[in-house]
PDB file of C-alpha atoms in Angstrom:
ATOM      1  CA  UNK A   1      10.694 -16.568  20.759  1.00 89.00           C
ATOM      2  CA  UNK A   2       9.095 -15.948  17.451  1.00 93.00           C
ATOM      3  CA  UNK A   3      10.808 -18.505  15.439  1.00 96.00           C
ATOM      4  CA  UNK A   4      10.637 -20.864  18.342  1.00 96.00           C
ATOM      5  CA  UNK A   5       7.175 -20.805  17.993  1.00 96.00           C
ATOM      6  CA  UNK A   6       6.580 -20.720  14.507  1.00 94.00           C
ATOM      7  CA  UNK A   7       8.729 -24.136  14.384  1.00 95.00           C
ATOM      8  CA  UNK A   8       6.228 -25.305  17.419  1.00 96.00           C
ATOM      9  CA  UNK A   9       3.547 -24.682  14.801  1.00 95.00           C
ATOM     10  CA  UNK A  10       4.996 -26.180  12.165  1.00 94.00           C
ATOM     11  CA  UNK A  11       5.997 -29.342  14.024  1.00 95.00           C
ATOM     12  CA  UNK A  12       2.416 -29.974  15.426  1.00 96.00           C
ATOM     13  CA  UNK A  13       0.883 -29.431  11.859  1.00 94.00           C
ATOM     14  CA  UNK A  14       3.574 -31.686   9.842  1.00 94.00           C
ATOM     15  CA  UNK A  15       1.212 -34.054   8.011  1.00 95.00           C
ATOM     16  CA  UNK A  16      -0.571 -30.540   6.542  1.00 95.00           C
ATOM     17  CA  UNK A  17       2.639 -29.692   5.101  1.00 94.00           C
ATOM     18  CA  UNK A  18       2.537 -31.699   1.633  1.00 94.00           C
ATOM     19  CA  UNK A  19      -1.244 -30.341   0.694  1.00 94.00           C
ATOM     20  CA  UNK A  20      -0.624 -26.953   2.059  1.00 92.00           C
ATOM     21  CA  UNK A  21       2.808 -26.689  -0.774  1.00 92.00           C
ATOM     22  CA  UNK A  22       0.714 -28.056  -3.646  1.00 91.00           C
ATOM     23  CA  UNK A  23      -2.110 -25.851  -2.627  1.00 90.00           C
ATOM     24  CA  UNK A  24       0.131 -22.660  -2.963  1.00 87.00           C
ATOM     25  CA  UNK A  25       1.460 -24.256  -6.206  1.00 86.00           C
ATOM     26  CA  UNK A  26      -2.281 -25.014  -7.491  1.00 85.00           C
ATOM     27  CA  UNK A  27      -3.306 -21.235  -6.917  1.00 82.00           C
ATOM     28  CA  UNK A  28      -0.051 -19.376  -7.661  1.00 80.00           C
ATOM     29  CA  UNK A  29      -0.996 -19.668 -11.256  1.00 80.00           C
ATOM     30  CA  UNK A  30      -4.542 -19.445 -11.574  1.00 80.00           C
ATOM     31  CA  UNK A  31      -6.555 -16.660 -13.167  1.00 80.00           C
ATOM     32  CA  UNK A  32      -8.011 -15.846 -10.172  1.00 78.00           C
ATOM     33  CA  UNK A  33      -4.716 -15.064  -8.648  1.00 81.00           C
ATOM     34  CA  UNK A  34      -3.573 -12.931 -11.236  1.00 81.00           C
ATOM     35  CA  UNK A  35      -6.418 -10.508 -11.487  1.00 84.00           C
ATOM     36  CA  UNK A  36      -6.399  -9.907  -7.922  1.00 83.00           C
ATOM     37  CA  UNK A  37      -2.340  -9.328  -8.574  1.00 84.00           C
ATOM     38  CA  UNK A  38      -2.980  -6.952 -10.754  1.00 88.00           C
ATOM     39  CA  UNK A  39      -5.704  -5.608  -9.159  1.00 89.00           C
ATOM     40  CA  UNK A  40      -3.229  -5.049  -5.797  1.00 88.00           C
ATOM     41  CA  UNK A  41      -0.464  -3.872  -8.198  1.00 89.00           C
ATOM     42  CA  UNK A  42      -2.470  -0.696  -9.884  1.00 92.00           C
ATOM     43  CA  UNK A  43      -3.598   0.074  -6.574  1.00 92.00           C
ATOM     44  CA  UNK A  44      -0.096  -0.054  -4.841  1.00 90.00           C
ATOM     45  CA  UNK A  45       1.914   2.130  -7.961  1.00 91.00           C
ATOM     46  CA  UNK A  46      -1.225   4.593  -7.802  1.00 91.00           C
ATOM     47  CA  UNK A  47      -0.778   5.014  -3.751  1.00 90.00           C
ATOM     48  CA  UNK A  48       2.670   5.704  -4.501  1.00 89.00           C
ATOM     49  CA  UNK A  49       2.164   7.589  -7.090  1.00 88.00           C
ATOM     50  CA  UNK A  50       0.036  10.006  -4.741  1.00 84.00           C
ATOM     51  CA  UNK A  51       2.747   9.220  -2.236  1.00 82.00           C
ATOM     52  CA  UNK A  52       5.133  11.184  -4.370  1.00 79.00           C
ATOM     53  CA  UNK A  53       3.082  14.125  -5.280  1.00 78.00           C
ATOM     54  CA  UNK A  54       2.444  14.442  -1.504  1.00 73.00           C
ATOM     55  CA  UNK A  55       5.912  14.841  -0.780  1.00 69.00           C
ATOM     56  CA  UNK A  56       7.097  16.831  -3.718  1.00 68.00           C
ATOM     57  CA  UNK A  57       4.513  19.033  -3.817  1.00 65.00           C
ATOM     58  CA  UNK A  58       6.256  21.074  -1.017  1.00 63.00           C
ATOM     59  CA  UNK A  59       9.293  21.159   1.197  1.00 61.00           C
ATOM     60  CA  UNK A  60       7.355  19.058   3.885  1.00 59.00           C
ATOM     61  CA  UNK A  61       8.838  15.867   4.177  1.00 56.00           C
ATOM     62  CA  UNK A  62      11.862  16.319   2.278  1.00 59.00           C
ATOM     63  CA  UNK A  63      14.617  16.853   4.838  1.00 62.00           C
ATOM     64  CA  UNK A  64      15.433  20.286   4.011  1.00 65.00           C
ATOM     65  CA  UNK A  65      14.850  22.074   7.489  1.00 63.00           C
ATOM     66  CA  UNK A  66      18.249  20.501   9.228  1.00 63.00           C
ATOM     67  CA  UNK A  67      19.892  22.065   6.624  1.00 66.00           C
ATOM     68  CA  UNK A  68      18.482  25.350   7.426  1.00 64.00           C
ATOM     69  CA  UNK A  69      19.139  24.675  11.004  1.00 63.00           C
ATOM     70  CA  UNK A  70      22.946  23.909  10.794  1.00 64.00           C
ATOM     71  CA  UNK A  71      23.704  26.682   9.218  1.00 67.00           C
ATOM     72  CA  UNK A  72      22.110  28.819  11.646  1.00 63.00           C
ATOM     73  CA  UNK A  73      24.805  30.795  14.155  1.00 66.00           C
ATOM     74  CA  UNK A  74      22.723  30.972  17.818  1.00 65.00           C
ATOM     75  CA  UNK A  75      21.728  30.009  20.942  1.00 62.00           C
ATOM     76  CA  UNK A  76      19.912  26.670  21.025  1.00 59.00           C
ATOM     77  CA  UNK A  77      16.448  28.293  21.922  1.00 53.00           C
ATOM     78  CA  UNK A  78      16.657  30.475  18.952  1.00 57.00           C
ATOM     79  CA  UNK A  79      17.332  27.367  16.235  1.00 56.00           C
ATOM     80  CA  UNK A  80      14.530  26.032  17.955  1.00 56.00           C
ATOM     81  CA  UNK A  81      11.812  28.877  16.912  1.00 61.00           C
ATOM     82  CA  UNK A  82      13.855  28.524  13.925  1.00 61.00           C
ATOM     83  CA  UNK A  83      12.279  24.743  13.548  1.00 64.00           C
ATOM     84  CA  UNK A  84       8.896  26.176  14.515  1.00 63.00           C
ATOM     85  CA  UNK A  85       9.086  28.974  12.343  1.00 67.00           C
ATOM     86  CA  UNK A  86       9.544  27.179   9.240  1.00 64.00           C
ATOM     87  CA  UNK A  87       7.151  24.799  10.295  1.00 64.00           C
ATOM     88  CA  UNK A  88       4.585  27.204  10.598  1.00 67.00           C
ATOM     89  CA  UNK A  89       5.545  28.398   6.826  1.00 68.00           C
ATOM     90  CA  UNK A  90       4.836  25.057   5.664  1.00 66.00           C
ATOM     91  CA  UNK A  91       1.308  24.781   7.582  1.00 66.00           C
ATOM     92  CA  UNK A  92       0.761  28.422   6.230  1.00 67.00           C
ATOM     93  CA  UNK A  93       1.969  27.047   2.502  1.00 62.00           C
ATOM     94  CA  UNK A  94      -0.599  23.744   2.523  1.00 56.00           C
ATOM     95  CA  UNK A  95      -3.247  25.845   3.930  1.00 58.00           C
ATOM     96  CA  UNK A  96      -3.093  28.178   1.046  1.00 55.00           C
ATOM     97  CA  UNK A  97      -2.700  25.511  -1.604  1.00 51.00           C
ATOM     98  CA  UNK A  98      -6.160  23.689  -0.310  1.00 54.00           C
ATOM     99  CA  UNK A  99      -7.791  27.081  -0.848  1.00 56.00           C
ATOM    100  CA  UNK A 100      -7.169  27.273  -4.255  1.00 56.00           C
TER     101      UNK A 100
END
């Protein structure tokens, strides 16, 4: 349905075609466009720089608790407040880092 009627919008704008290719052509190298590439390109590497601290920082995030949980011998309630405990240790763990 999408492509159907992306080619419906394509077809009914046809003759825009040509000037909308040598527009993207005209401003793919202009200095214009490159500042503001750079400008997007420090600002994505610096979010994912924070990204990575984020998720490093701790074991939040990192796909260490199923680990933890397959190795644990009970019932399927107990694995469960197993989940919740060390959820609750990594609350406990952010908590204390912001206070310092």
């Amino acid at each position: 349905l999408y492509l159907v009627a992306g080619i419906y919008v394509l077809a009914i704008n046809v003759d825009q075609i040509p000037g909308m290719l040598r527009l993207i052509l005209a401003s793919a190298f202009s200095p214009s466009e490159s500042a503001g590439a750079f400008i997007g390109g420090t600002a994505g590497y610096a979010f994912l720089f924070g990204m990575k601290r984020a998720l490093f920082s701790s074991e939040a995030g990192q796909g260490t608790s199923p680990i933890a949980h397959s190795a644990a011998k009970t019932d399927r309630g107990r694995r469960g407040r197993l989940d919740l405990a060390q959820q609750k240790a990594a609350a406990d763990e952010h908590t204390e880092h912001d206070r310092q």
